[in-house]
Amino acid sequence: MSEKTSMESPNHTNMDPSVFFLLGIPGLEEFHLWLSLPVCCLGTATIVGNITILVVVATEPALHKPMYLFLCMLSTIDLAASLSTVPKLLGILWCGAGRISASACLAQMFFIHAFCMMESTVLLAMAFDRYVAICHPLRYATILTDTIIARIGVVAMVRGSLLMLPCPFLIGRLSFCQSHVIPHTYCEHMAVVKLACGDTRPNRVYGLTAALLVIGVDLFCIGLSYALIAQAVLRLSSHEARSKALGTCGSHVCVILISYTPALFSFFTHRFGHHVPLHIHILLANVYLLFPPALNPVVYGVKTKEIRERVVRVFQRGQGIGIKASE
């Protein structure tokens, strides 16, 4: 079969055990081209927004504070996660380029899920940052030092990598004696496991355990942080002081809702929504991967005065340099 055709066919993957084929969104194939438009827009917004955040924080010494350094970690993870998914996703939606080697599939699976776990850890660190800032303001600078922030970044990377590391090895021991066609837009862990022959219980149990360890533990700790924050804020006598304290948490709360809401919907519909159509599962999974990285910079840019002012200043500085160069 010729591989030079504009649209790849999944049939040839059945003859090669080292190749998988990503089908895209089954049932919505005729809308793939139209669906590529929002994907392309979200991918572009992710790159532009997160690079803007990184440049603004890096070039403004006044923003070299724990909250903004954590935001830079979040932006870096969002960029990496987007680059792990969007190029292949657009290839599938534009020209059916779903062919992917087994090793590349396992690598994509590892990086996507590891980055999601790293992001959850950073969101937890940001909740801790707000807790210290509001509940222990006099000790803020001594608790969240540059060394502690760097260690938190290392912990986020190590935690996500170690929790995800067993999954490719657990899948590597399986045999795929039937179809190699993955009904998904990326190499999602359970979508690949469902194609395997033999006993897949270790994969299912470990996948569920890792997800609960990340989502369950992090959400519990974030909820506890905000319960303590609410308790401290309610003790303040001034309404203005309460509003100011809660205002500093607004951006982080929005980002938590943007990140965890589609993640929880995707998780529960995948595990328990057996009557939910497959394309709904896949759309929810893509919403979880595409929307938070694109919206996080917007939320912080709009709701955080310091970032908003410095973004305007950076662009004005760039326009001034451009005018001088043209003269």
mmCIF file of C-alpha atoms in Angstrom:
data_model
loop_
_atom_site.group_PDB
_atom_site.id
_atom_site.type_symbol
_atom_site.label_atom_id
_atom_site.label_comp_id
_atom_site.label_asym_id
_atom_site.label_seq_id
_atom_site.Cartn_x
_atom_site.Cartn_y
_atom_site.Cartn_z
ATOM 1 C CA MET A 1 0.000 0.000 0.000
ATOM 2 C CA SER A 2 1.376 3.416 -0.902
ATOM 3 C CA GLU A 3 2.075 5.819 1.953
ATOM 4 C CA LYS A 4 2.253 8.824 -0.351
ATOM 5 C CA THR A 5 -1.461 9.406 -0.406
ATOM 6 C CA SER A 6 -2.718 12.644 1.108
ATOM 7 C CA MET A 7 -4.911 10.850 3.608
ATOM 8 C CA GLU A 8 -3.391 7.957 5.531
ATOM 9 C CA SER A 9 -5.411 4.809 6.000
ATOM 10 C CA PRO A 10 -5.403 2.937 9.314
ATOM 11 C CA ASN A 11 -5.570 -0.434 7.549
ATOM 12 C CA HIS A 12 -1.831 -0.780 7.046
ATOM 13 C CA THR A 13 -1.194 -0.477 10.805
ATOM 14 C CA ASN A 14 -2.753 -3.894 11.343
ATOM 15 C CA MET A 15 0.172 -5.410 9.445
ATOM 16 C CA ASP A 16 2.872 -3.639 11.471
ATOM 17 C CA PRO A 17 2.896 -4.261 15.247
ATOM 18 C CA SER A 18 5.256 -1.331 15.809
ATOM 19 C CA VAL A 19 2.779 1.217 14.435
ATOM 20 C CA PHE A 20 -0.443 2.675 15.828
ATOM 21 C CA PHE A 21 -2.979 4.845 14.064
ATOM 22 C CA LEU A 22 -4.785 7.723 15.784
ATOM 23 C CA LEU A 23 -8.277 7.908 14.351
ATOM 24 C CA GLY A 24 -9.179 11.395 15.571
ATOM 25 C CA ILE A 25 -12.777 11.846 16.715
ATOM 26 C CA PRO A 26 -14.858 8.852 15.543
ATOM 27 C CA GLY A 27 -18.289 9.895 14.363
ATOM 28 C CA LEU A 28 -17.182 13.447 13.640
ATOM 29 C CA GLU A 29 -14.750 12.764 10.792
ATOM 30 C CA GLU A 30 -16.671 15.036 8.419
ATOM 31 C CA PHE A 31 -16.153 17.934 10.860
ATOM 32 C CA HIS A 32 -12.412 17.390 11.360
ATOM 33 C CA LEU A 33 -11.457 20.325 9.164
ATOM 34 C CA TRP A 34 -13.857 22.655 10.978
ATOM 35 C CA LEU A 35 -12.685 21.407 14.386
ATOM 36 C CA SER A 36 -9.113 22.243 13.400
ATOM 37 C CA LEU A 37 -10.003 25.962 13.441
ATOM 38 C CA PRO A 38 -10.599 26.249 17.215
ATOM 39 C CA VAL A 39 -7.680 23.876 17.846
ATOM 40 C CA CYS A 40 -5.390 26.128 15.787
ATOM 41 C CA CYS A 41 -6.683 29.253 17.554
ATOM 42 C CA LEU A 42 -6.240 27.699 21.007
ATOM 43 C CA GLY A 43 -2.747 26.466 20.108
ATOM 44 C CA THR A 44 -1.743 29.921 18.892
ATOM 45 C CA ALA A 45 -3.237 31.573 21.994
ATOM 46 C CA THR A 46 -1.320 29.122 24.191
ATOM 47 C CA ILE A 47 2.018 29.934 22.559
ATOM 48 C CA VAL A 48 1.504 33.724 22.401
ATOM 49 C CA GLY A 49 -0.059 34.036 25.863
ATOM 50 C CA ASN A 50 2.413 31.892 27.779
ATOM 51 C CA ILE A 51 5.487 33.300 26.028
ATOM 52 C CA THR A 52 4.175 36.794 26.834
ATOM 53 C CA ILE A 53 3.865 35.852 30.511
ATOM 54 C CA LEU A 54 7.400 34.430 30.554
ATOM 55 C CA VAL A 55 8.886 37.481 28.808
ATOM 56 C CA VAL A 56 7.055 39.987 31.015
ATOM 57 C CA VAL A 57 8.044 38.272 34.281
ATOM 58 C CA ALA A 58 11.645 37.754 33.112
ATOM 59 C CA THR A 59 12.109 41.392 32.058
ATOM 60 C CA GLU A 60 10.393 43.024 35.052
ATOM 61 C CA PRO A 61 12.384 42.689 38.314
ATOM 62 C CA ALA A 62 9.331 43.850 40.280
ATOM 63 C CA LEU A 63 7.574 40.611 39.276
ATOM 64 C CA HIS A 64 10.332 38.344 40.589
ATOM 65 C CA LYS A 65 8.074 37.208 43.416
ATOM 66 C CA PRO A 66 6.896 33.692 44.382
ATOM 67 C CA MET A 67 3.414 34.031 42.855
ATOM 68 C CA TYR A 68 4.783 35.119 39.474
ATOM 69 C CA LEU A 69 7.596 32.557 39.529
ATOM 70 C CA PHE A 70 4.990 29.828 40.051
ATOM 71 C CA LEU A 71 3.032 31.364 37.169
ATOM 72 C CA CYS A 72 6.155 31.030 34.990
ATOM 73 C CA MET A 73 6.375 27.339 35.936
ATOM 74 C CA LEU A 74 2.728 26.943 34.947
ATOM 75 C CA SER A 75 3.306 28.708 31.619
ATOM 76 C CA THR A 76 6.344 26.545 30.839
ATOM 77 C CA ILE A 77 4.407 23.350 31.548
ATOM 78 C CA ASP A 78 1.451 24.575 29.464
ATOM 79 C CA LEU A 79 3.757 25.314 26.517
ATOM 80 C CA ALA A 80 5.400 21.895 26.743
ATOM 81 C CA ALA A 81 2.058 20.086 27.034
ATOM 82 C CA SER A 82 0.658 22.003 24.059
ATOM 83 C CA LEU A 83 3.682 21.145 21.902
ATOM 84 C CA SER A 84 3.203 17.478 22.848
ATOM 85 C CA THR A 85 -0.335 17.369 21.483
ATOM 86 C CA VAL A 86 -1.311 20.200 19.128
ATOM 87 C CA PRO A 87 1.035 19.488 16.153
ATOM 88 C CA LYS A 88 -0.079 15.835 15.860
ATOM 89 C CA LEU A 89 -3.706 16.772 16.525
ATOM 90 C CA LEU A 90 -3.690 19.308 13.697
ATOM 91 C CA GLY A 91 -2.062 16.744 11.390
ATOM 92 C CA ILE A 92 -4.901 14.328 12.129
ATOM 93 C CA LEU A 93 -7.644 16.924 11.652
ATOM 94 C CA TRP A 94 -6.126 18.454 8.502
ATOM 95 C CA CYS A 95 -4.988 15.423 6.531
ATOM 96 C CA GLY A 96 -5.638 12.279 8.574
ATOM 97 C CA ALA A 97 -1.947 11.912 9.494
ATOM 98 C CA GLY A 98 -2.691 9.536 12.349
ATOM 99 C CA ARG A 99 0.199 7.127 11.834
ATOM 100 C CA ILE A 100 2.483 7.025 14.891
ATOM 101 C CA SER A 101 5.176 4.549 15.908
ATOM 102 C CA ALA A 102 4.697 2.580 19.126
ATOM 103 C CA SER A 103 7.691 4.261 20.766
ATOM 104 C CA ALA A 104 6.453 7.739 19.782
ATOM 105 C CA CYS A 105 2.997 6.848 21.085
ATOM 106 C CA LEU A 106 4.396 5.763 24.464
ATOM 107 C CA ALA A 107 6.551 8.910 24.606
ATOM 108 C CA GLN A 108 3.563 11.152 23.856
ATOM 109 C CA MET A 109 1.509 9.328 26.500
ATOM 110 C CA PHE A 110 4.254 9.780 29.091
ATOM 111 C CA PHE A 111 4.800 13.485 28.438
ATOM 112 C CA ILE A 112 1.111 14.457 28.219
ATOM 113 C CA HIS A 113 0.148 12.786 31.487
ATOM 114 C CA ALA A 114 3.390 13.772 33.251
ATOM 115 C CA PHE A 115 2.890 17.436 32.305
ATOM 116 C CA CYS A 116 -0.692 17.311 33.592
ATOM 117 C CA MET A 117 0.565 15.940 36.923
ATOM 118 C CA MET A 118 3.273 18.623 37.079
ATOM 119 C CA GLU A 119 0.654 21.315 36.447
ATOM 120 C CA SER A 120 -1.487 19.992 39.288
ATOM 121 C CA THR A 121 1.521 20.166 41.627
ATOM 122 C CA VAL A 122 2.220 23.777 40.615
ATOM 123 C CA LEU A 123 -1.437 24.719 41.196
ATOM 124 C CA LEU A 124 -1.128 23.211 44.672
ATOM 125 C CA ALA A 125 2.048 25.252 45.255
ATOM 126 C CA MET A 126 0.196 28.406 44.150
ATOM 127 C CA ALA A 127 -2.553 27.659 46.680
ATOM 128 C CA PHE A 128 0.124 27.298 49.368
ATOM 129 C CA ASP A 129 1.582 30.635 48.236
ATOM 130 C CA ARG A 130 -1.784 32.355 48.741
ATOM 131 C CA TYR A 131 -2.219 30.644 52.127
ATOM 132 C CA VAL A 132 1.162 31.917 53.391
ATOM 133 C CA ALA A 133 0.594 35.411 51.932
ATOM 134 C CA ILE A 134 -2.770 35.833 53.693
ATOM 135 C CA CYS A 135 -2.437 33.746 56.851
ATOM 136 C CA HIS A 136 1.259 34.394 57.612
ATOM 137 C CA PRO A 137 2.144 37.645 55.783
ATOM 138 C CA LEU A 138 5.056 38.533 58.084
ATOM 139 C CA ARG A 139 6.748 35.189 57.397
ATOM 140 C CA TYR A 140 6.019 35.173 53.649
ATOM 141 C CA ALA A 141 9.523 36.198 52.529
ATOM 142 C CA THR A 142 11.241 33.763 54.891
ATOM 143 C CA ILE A 143 9.037 30.766 54.011
ATOM 144 C CA LEU A 144 8.902 31.153 50.221
ATOM 145 C CA THR A 145 12.550 31.857 49.475
ATOM 146 C CA ASP A 146 14.083 31.405 46.020
ATOM 147 C CA THR A 147 15.598 28.098 47.171
ATOM 148 C CA ILE A 148 12.224 26.763 48.338
ATOM 149 C CA ILE A 149 10.573 27.845 45.079
ATOM 150 C CA ALA A 150 13.277 26.078 43.044
ATOM 151 C CA ARG A 151 12.832 22.931 45.156
ATOM 152 C CA ILE A 152 9.077 23.019 44.588
ATOM 153 C CA GLY A 153 9.717 23.212 40.833
ATOM 154 C CA VAL A 154 12.026 20.177 41.036
ATOM 155 C CA VAL A 155 9.461 18.276 43.135
ATOM 156 C CA ALA A 156 6.766 19.025 40.529
ATOM 157 C CA MET A 157 8.945 17.611 37.729
ATOM 158 C CA VAL A 158 10.081 14.561 39.694
ATOM 159 C CA ARG A 159 6.591 13.780 41.007
ATOM 160 C CA GLY A 160 4.967 13.914 37.565
ATOM 161 C CA SER A 161 7.763 11.923 35.931
ATOM 162 C CA LEU A 162 7.956 9.201 38.591
ATOM 163 C CA LEU A 163 4.189 8.702 38.807
ATOM 164 C CA MET A 164 3.926 8.365 35.039
ATOM 165 C CA LEU A 165 7.129 6.362 34.475
ATOM 166 C CA PRO A 166 5.630 2.875 35.140
ATOM 167 C CA CYS A 167 2.816 3.326 32.585
ATOM 168 C CA PRO A 168 4.900 2.926 29.380
ATOM 169 C CA PHE A 169 6.617 -0.149 30.878
ATOM 170 C CA LEU A 170 3.283 -1.671 31.919
ATOM 171 C CA ILE A 171 1.965 -1.127 28.399
ATOM 172 C CA GLY A 172 5.209 -2.415 26.856
ATOM 173 C CA ARG A 173 4.585 -5.854 28.403
ATOM 174 C CA LEU A 174 1.177 -6.132 26.677
ATOM 175 C CA SER A 175 0.549 -7.668 23.276
ATOM 176 C CA PHE A 176 -1.697 -6.000 20.713
ATOM 177 C CA CYS A 177 -2.971 -8.944 18.709
ATOM 178 C CA GLN A 178 -6.027 -7.227 17.255
ATOM 179 C CA SER A 179 -6.502 -3.638 16.110
ATOM 180 C CA HIS A 180 -3.757 -1.014 16.344
ATOM 181 C CA VAL A 181 -6.246 1.766 15.599
ATOM 182 C CA ILE A 182 -6.640 4.112 18.576
ATOM 183 C CA PRO A 183 -10.038 5.872 18.536
ATOM 184 C CA HIS A 184 -8.587 9.094 19.930
ATOM 185 C CA THR A 185 -6.699 12.250 18.966
ATOM 186 C CA TYR A 186 -3.638 11.397 21.065
ATOM 187 C CA CYS A 187 -2.137 8.380 22.830
ATOM 188 C CA GLU A 188 -4.289 8.489 25.928
ATOM 189 C CA HIS A 189 -3.379 5.813 28.483
ATOM 190 C CA MET A 190 -6.688 3.940 28.744
ATOM 191 C CA ALA A 191 -7.419 4.258 25.011
ATOM 192 C CA VAL A 192 -4.202 2.340 24.304
ATOM 193 C CA VAL A 193 -4.761 -0.191 27.120
ATOM 194 C CA LYS A 194 -8.213 -1.088 25.739
ATOM 195 C CA LEU A 195 -6.585 -2.332 22.506
ATOM 196 C CA ALA A 196 -4.387 -4.867 24.323
ATOM 197 C CA CYS A 197 -4.964 -8.590 24.618
ATOM 198 C CA GLY A 198 -4.565 -10.383 27.913
ATOM 199 C CA ASP A 199 -4.748 -9.132 31.479
ATOM 200 C CA THR A 200 -4.812 -5.327 31.655
ATOM 201 C CA ARG A 201 -5.801 -5.066 35.327
ATOM 202 C CA PRO A 202 -2.366 -3.838 36.491
ATOM 203 C CA ASN A 203 -2.569 -1.007 33.931
ATOM 204 C CA ARG A 204 -6.093 -0.054 34.948
ATOM 205 C CA VAL A 205 -5.379 -0.192 38.676
ATOM 206 C CA TYR A 206 -2.163 1.798 38.400
ATOM 207 C CA GLY A 207 -3.744 4.400 36.104
ATOM 208 C CA LEU A 208 -6.637 4.904 38.530
ATOM 209 C CA THR A 209 -4.299 5.011 41.540
ATOM 210 C CA ALA A 210 -2.001 7.609 39.946
ATOM 211 C CA ALA A 211 -4.974 9.780 38.935
ATOM 212 C CA LEU A 212 -6.461 9.653 42.436
ATOM 213 C CA LEU A 213 -3.091 10.391 44.044
ATOM 214 C CA VAL A 214 -2.743 13.527 41.930
ATOM 215 C CA ILE A 215 -6.293 14.832 41.538
ATOM 216 C CA GLY A 216 -7.579 13.617 44.909
ATOM 217 C CA VAL A 217 -4.621 14.663 47.085
ATOM 218 C CA ASP A 218 -4.020 17.980 45.312
ATOM 219 C CA LEU A 219 -7.678 19.026 45.333
ATOM 220 C CA PHE A 220 -7.969 18.121 49.020
ATOM 221 C CA CYS A 221 -4.876 20.193 49.901
ATOM 222 C CA ILE A 222 -6.037 23.115 47.726
ATOM 223 C CA GLY A 223 -9.461 22.991 49.385
ATOM 224 C CA LEU A 224 -7.835 22.905 52.831
ATOM 225 C CA SER A 225 -5.654 25.920 51.947
ATOM 226 C CA TYR A 226 -8.669 27.959 50.872
ATOM 227 C CA ALA A 227 -10.674 26.889 53.937
ATOM 228 C CA LEU A 228 -7.878 28.259 56.133
ATOM 229 C CA ILE A 229 -7.687 31.388 53.946
ATOM 230 C CA ALA A 230 -11.451 31.943 54.287
ATOM 231 C CA GLN A 231 -11.184 31.496 58.057
ATOM 232 C CA ALA A 232 -8.384 34.075 58.250
ATOM 233 C CA VAL A 233 -10.193 36.549 55.978
ATOM 234 C CA LEU A 234 -13.415 36.360 58.007
ATOM 235 C CA ARG A 235 -11.451 37.421 61.087
ATOM 236 C CA LEU A 236 -10.523 40.726 59.419
ATOM 237 C CA SER A 237 -12.615 43.609 60.730
ATOM 238 C CA SER A 238 -12.395 45.821 57.648
ATOM 239 C CA HIS A 239 -14.541 45.033 54.612
ATOM 240 C CA GLU A 240 -11.889 46.646 52.410
ATOM 241 C CA ALA A 241 -9.187 44.376 53.858
ATOM 242 C CA ARG A 242 -11.344 41.287 53.266
ATOM 243 C CA SER A 243 -12.006 42.297 49.664
ATOM 244 C CA LYS A 244 -8.323 42.969 49.023
ATOM 245 C CA ALA A 245 -7.272 39.621 50.534
ATOM 246 C CA LEU A 246 -9.833 37.666 48.524
ATOM 247 C CA GLY A 247 -8.980 39.660 45.382
ATOM 248 C CA THR A 248 -5.428 38.304 45.431
ATOM 249 C CA CYS A 249 -6.872 34.769 45.191
ATOM 250 C CA GLY A 250 -9.263 35.467 42.317
ATOM 251 C CA SER A 251 -6.895 34.593 39.464
ATOM 252 C CA HIS A 252 -5.766 31.363 41.101
ATOM 253 C CA VAL A 253 -9.336 30.231 41.826
ATOM 254 C CA CYS A 254 -10.289 30.860 38.171
ATOM 255 C CA VAL A 255 -7.282 28.856 36.960
ATOM 256 C CA ILE A 256 -8.173 25.983 39.322
ATOM 257 C CA LEU A 257 -11.737 25.902 37.972
ATOM 258 C CA ILE A 258 -10.499 26.059 34.355
ATOM 259 C CA SER A 259 -7.990 23.253 34.948
ATOM 260 C CA TYR A 260 -9.811 20.825 37.215
ATOM 261 C CA THR A 261 -13.401 21.100 35.946
ATOM 262 C CA PRO A 262 -12.756 19.558 32.487
ATOM 263 C CA ALA A 263 -10.256 17.134 34.069
ATOM 264 C CA LEU A 264 -12.885 15.817 36.492
ATOM 265 C CA PHE A 265 -15.568 15.658 33.800
ATOM 266 C CA SER A 266 -13.202 13.728 31.524
ATOM 267 C CA PHE A 267 -12.101 11.412 34.337
ATOM 268 C CA PHE A 268 -15.613 10.522 35.553
ATOM 269 C CA THR A 269 -17.179 10.131 32.110
ATOM 270 C CA HIS A 270 -14.263 7.890 31.083
ATOM 271 C CA ARG A 271 -14.556 5.691 34.188
ATOM 272 C CA PHE A 272 -18.305 5.665 34.791
ATOM 273 C CA GLY A 273 -20.011 7.182 31.744
ATOM 274 C CA HIS A 274 -20.401 3.937 29.827
ATOM 275 C CA HIS A 275 -23.429 5.268 27.956
ATOM 276 C CA VAL A 276 -21.747 8.534 26.968
ATOM 277 C CA PRO A 277 -20.919 8.569 23.214
ATOM 278 C CA LEU A 278 -17.248 8.042 22.364
ATOM 279 C CA HIS A 279 -16.893 11.399 20.614
ATOM 280 C CA ILE A 280 -18.052 13.149 23.811
ATOM 281 C CA HIS A 281 -15.290 11.351 25.767
ATOM 282 C CA ILE A 282 -12.709 12.487 23.232
ATOM 283 C CA LEU A 283 -13.993 16.063 23.024
ATOM 284 C CA LEU A 284 -13.864 16.375 26.826
ATOM 285 C CA ALA A 285 -10.311 14.992 26.864
ATOM 286 C CA ASN A 286 -9.281 17.594 24.278
ATOM 287 C CA VAL A 287 -11.026 20.404 26.150
ATOM 288 C CA TYR A 288 -8.960 19.395 29.205
ATOM 289 C CA LEU A 289 -5.717 19.572 27.204
ATOM 290 C CA LEU A 290 -6.402 22.628 25.039
ATOM 291 C CA PHE A 291 -8.417 25.146 27.053
ATOM 292 C CA PRO A 292 -6.469 25.593 30.330
ATOM 293 C CA PRO A 293 -3.090 26.370 28.634
ATOM 294 C CA ALA A 294 -4.799 28.949 26.391
ATOM 295 C CA LEU A 295 -6.936 30.566 29.103
ATOM 296 C CA ASN A 296 -4.499 30.648 32.042
ATOM 297 C CA PRO A 297 -2.420 33.573 30.655
ATOM 298 C CA VAL A 298 -5.627 35.443 29.782
ATOM 299 C CA VAL A 299 -6.973 35.040 33.320
ATOM 300 C CA TYR A 300 -3.775 36.282 34.936
ATOM 301 C CA GLY A 301 -3.360 39.033 32.344
ATOM 302 C CA VAL A 302 -6.884 40.360 32.894
ATOM 303 C CA LYS A 303 -7.259 39.889 36.662
ATOM 304 C CA THR A 304 -3.726 40.748 37.811
ATOM 305 C CA LYS A 305 -3.039 44.489 37.660
ATOM 306 C CA GLU A 306 0.764 44.130 37.850
ATOM 307 C CA ILE A 307 0.925 41.775 34.854
ATOM 308 C CA ARG A 308 -1.618 43.783 32.855
ATOM 309 C CA GLU A 309 0.322 47.041 33.319
ATOM 310 C CA ARG A 310 3.656 45.463 32.480
ATOM 311 C CA VAL A 311 2.302 43.722 29.379
ATOM 312 C CA VAL A 312 1.150 47.133 28.110
ATOM 313 C CA ARG A 313 4.543 48.608 29.018
ATOM 314 C CA VAL A 314 6.462 45.844 27.191
ATOM 315 C CA PHE A 315 4.372 46.320 24.040
ATOM 316 C CA GLN A 316 4.763 50.099 24.222
ATOM 317 C CA ARG A 317 8.516 49.647 24.616
ATOM 318 C CA GLY A 318 8.520 47.341 21.593
ATOM 319 C CA GLN A 319 6.584 49.874 19.524
ATOM 320 C CA GLY A 320 9.021 52.604 20.558
ATOM 321 C CA ILE A 321 11.994 50.509 19.459
ATOM 322 C CA GLY A 322 10.247 49.787 16.141
ATOM 323 C CA ILE A 323 9.617 53.502 15.529
ATOM 324 C CA LYS A 324 13.241 54.380 16.274
ATOM 325 C CA ALA A 325 14.455 51.623 13.964
ATOM 326 C CA SER A 326 12.247 52.898 11.118
ATOM 327 C CA GLU A 327 13.641 56.412 11.567
#
